GROMACS .gro file of C-alpha atoms in nm:
model
  147
    1UNK     CA    1  20.740  -4.972   6.870
    2UNK     CA    2  21.069  -4.857   6.710
    3UNK     CA    3  20.890  -4.791   6.382
    4UNK     CA    4  20.713  -4.482   6.520
    5UNK     CA    5  20.919  -4.183   6.406
    6UNK     CA    6  20.970  -3.875   6.623
    7UNK     CA    7  21.149  -3.579   6.464
    8UNK     CA    8  21.308  -3.318   6.693
    9UNK     CA    9  21.372  -2.972   6.543
   10UNK     CA   10  21.602  -2.741   6.741
   11UNK     CA   11  21.586  -2.364   6.782
   12UNK     CA   12  21.863  -2.108   6.751
   13UNK     CA   13  22.098  -2.243   7.019
   14UNK     CA   14  22.243  -2.591   7.027
   15UNK     CA   15  22.147  -2.829   6.751
   16UNK     CA   16  22.105  -3.195   6.672
   17UNK     CA   17  22.103  -3.435   6.966
   18UNK     CA   18  22.273  -3.176   7.190
   19UNK     CA   19  21.956  -2.964   7.178
   20UNK     CA   20  21.745  -3.246   7.321
   21UNK     CA   21  21.949  -3.423   7.595
   22UNK     CA   22  21.648  -3.524   7.804
   23UNK     CA   23  21.478  -3.687   7.507
   24UNK     CA   24  21.762  -3.926   7.415
   25UNK     CA   25  21.603  -4.210   7.611
   26UNK     CA   26  21.303  -4.203   7.380
   27UNK     CA   27  21.527  -4.357   7.115
   28UNK     CA   28  21.497  -4.686   7.304
   29UNK     CA   29  21.130  -4.707   7.206
   30UNK     CA   30  21.094  -4.477   6.905
   31UNK     CA   31  21.274  -4.399   6.581
   32UNK     CA   32  21.406  -4.060   6.697
   33UNK     CA   33  21.575  -3.817   6.461
   34UNK     CA   34  21.748  -3.514   6.612
   35UNK     CA   35  21.781  -3.276   6.319
   36UNK     CA   36  22.040  -3.018   6.233
   37UNK     CA   37  21.869  -2.724   6.066
   38UNK     CA   38  22.012  -2.550   5.760
   39UNK     CA   39  22.321  -2.342   5.832
   40UNK     CA   40  22.418  -2.507   6.162
   41UNK     CA   41  22.769  -2.646   6.153
   42UNK     CA   42  22.981  -2.784   6.440
   43UNK     CA   43  23.274  -2.559   6.343
   44UNK     CA   44  23.144  -2.252   6.160
   45UNK     CA   45  22.914  -1.973   6.278
   46UNK     CA   46  22.545  -2.040   6.199
   47UNK     CA   47  22.409  -1.899   5.874
   48UNK     CA   48  22.094  -1.686   5.869
   49UNK     CA   49  21.774  -1.887   5.907
   50UNK     CA   50  21.632  -2.030   5.586
   51UNK     CA   51  21.283  -2.152   5.671
   52UNK     CA   52  21.227  -2.313   5.330
   53UNK     CA   53  21.549  -2.515   5.360
   54UNK     CA   54  21.454  -2.612   5.716
   55UNK     CA   55  21.109  -2.711   5.597
   56UNK     CA   56  21.266  -2.948   5.343
   57UNK     CA   57  21.488  -3.099   5.614
   58UNK     CA   58  21.186  -3.165   5.837
   59UNK     CA   59  20.981  -3.305   5.548
   60UNK     CA   60  21.265  -3.538   5.445
   61UNK     CA   61  21.315  -3.654   5.805
   62UNK     CA   62  20.948  -3.743   5.838
   63UNK     CA   63  20.972  -3.989   5.552
   64UNK     CA   64  20.633  -4.159   5.551
   65UNK     CA   65  20.519  -3.968   5.856
   66UNK     CA   66  20.570  -3.924   6.227
   67UNK     CA   67  20.550  -3.695   6.526
   68UNK     CA   68  20.727  -3.358   6.529
   69UNK     CA   69  20.865  -3.180   6.836
   70UNK     CA   70  21.008  -2.836   6.764
   71UNK     CA   71  21.142  -2.539   6.958
   72UNK     CA   72  21.178  -2.168   6.891
   73UNK     CA   73  21.287  -2.097   6.530
   74UNK     CA   74  21.259  -2.467   6.448
   75UNK     CA   75  20.889  -2.449   6.524
   76UNK     CA   76  20.829  -2.223   6.226
   77UNK     CA   77  20.946  -2.478   5.970
   78UNK     CA   78  20.767  -2.755   6.160
   79UNK     CA   79  20.440  -2.561   6.137
   80UNK     CA   80  20.500  -2.501   5.767
   81UNK     CA   81  20.537  -2.875   5.707
   82UNK     CA   82  20.226  -2.950   5.912
   83UNK     CA   83  20.026  -2.705   5.700
   84UNK     CA   84  20.172  -2.816   5.368
   85UNK     CA   85  20.173  -3.193   5.434
   86UNK     CA   86  19.929  -3.268   5.719
   87UNK     CA   87  19.920  -3.635   5.627
   88UNK     CA   88  20.287  -3.666   5.731
   89UNK     CA   89  20.251  -3.502   6.074
   90UNK     CA   90  20.079  -3.734   6.324
   91UNK     CA   91  20.124  -3.480   6.604
   92UNK     CA   92  20.295  -3.146   6.646
   93UNK     CA   93  20.446  -3.018   6.971
   94UNK     CA   94  20.578  -2.661   6.969
   95UNK     CA   95  20.788  -2.513   7.250
   96UNK     CA   96  20.821  -2.135   7.243
   97UNK     CA   97  20.749  -2.104   6.870
   98UNK     CA   98  20.921  -1.799   6.725
   99UNK     CA   99  20.621  -1.660   6.543
  100UNK     CA  100  20.529  -1.342   6.724
  101UNK     CA  101  20.367  -1.198   6.412
  102UNK     CA  102  20.072  -1.434   6.467
  103UNK     CA  103  19.992  -1.265   6.799
  104UNK     CA  104  20.126  -0.916   6.738
  105UNK     CA  105  19.798  -0.750   6.837
  106UNK     CA  106  19.803  -0.901   7.188
  107UNK     CA  107  19.936  -0.693   7.480
  108UNK     CA  108  20.154  -0.981   7.606
  109UNK     CA  109  20.332  -1.001   7.269
  110UNK     CA  110  20.392  -0.625   7.265
  111UNK     CA  111  20.533  -0.642   7.619
  112UNK     CA  112  20.762  -0.932   7.530
  113UNK     CA  113  20.892  -0.754   7.221
  114UNK     CA  114  20.956  -0.437   7.423
  115UNK     CA  115  21.170  -0.642   7.664
  116UNK     CA  116  21.377  -0.833   7.409
  117UNK     CA  117  21.415  -0.602   7.108
  118UNK     CA  118  21.680  -0.382   7.275
  119UNK     CA  119  21.880  -0.696   7.351
  120UNK     CA  120  21.859  -0.822   6.992
  121UNK     CA  121  21.967  -0.478   6.870
  122UNK     CA  122  22.300  -0.519   7.049
  123UNK     CA  123  22.339  -0.897   7.010
  124UNK     CA  124  22.641  -0.862   6.780
  125UNK     CA  125  22.835  -0.696   7.064
  126UNK     CA  126  22.771  -0.982   7.310
  127UNK     CA  127  22.918  -1.330   7.345
  128UNK     CA  128  22.672  -1.620   7.321
  129UNK     CA  129  22.691  -1.665   7.698
  130UNK     CA  130  22.624  -1.295   7.764
  131UNK     CA  131  22.332  -1.293   7.522
  132UNK     CA  132  22.171  -1.606   7.671
  133UNK     CA  133  22.219  -1.476   8.026
  134UNK     CA  134  22.064  -1.137   7.941
  135UNK     CA  135  21.782  -1.299   7.743
  136UNK     CA  136  21.694  -1.524   8.036
  137UNK     CA  137  21.710  -1.226   8.272
  138UNK     CA  138  21.485  -1.017   8.046
  139UNK     CA  139  21.228  -1.289   7.993
  140UNK     CA  140  21.232  -1.498   8.310
  141UNK     CA  141  21.359  -1.278   8.596
  142UNK     CA  142  21.102  -1.278   8.879
  143UNK     CA  143  21.139  -0.906   8.952
  144UNK     CA  144  21.069  -0.784   8.599
  145UNK     CA  145  20.754  -0.583   8.544
  146UNK     CA  146  20.459  -0.790   8.427
  147UNK     CA  147  20.207  -0.665   8.174
   0.00000   0.00000   0.00000
């Protein structure tokens, strides 16, 4: 069973194996690769997202093919690989894919953007912890207005 490859592609937060702590046990039965997207370094600040570079990383990790699990910004490059090389992607699981442009005409997307865009506009003034706390509050707080 170890020959079945599963490629995990992280989002904008933690990367590599740290982004997928609950999936580590799968490595007992599958050939799991926990990727580090382009521009993510353990010491330096992340670089701006480069979807083409990330796409190459995912494609290379798939080798002869496998399953892809991707979150947030990582889902974009995973989808690109699935479209470009469908024969490599046996299955594709996307968690919170960061591709709002695909659903921009829907009221739920407009409401989500209205909630988070002010936060992103001041992200440079916040610590990572402050940003994540405010993002979670804006998106998941039970008392927020629903559209």
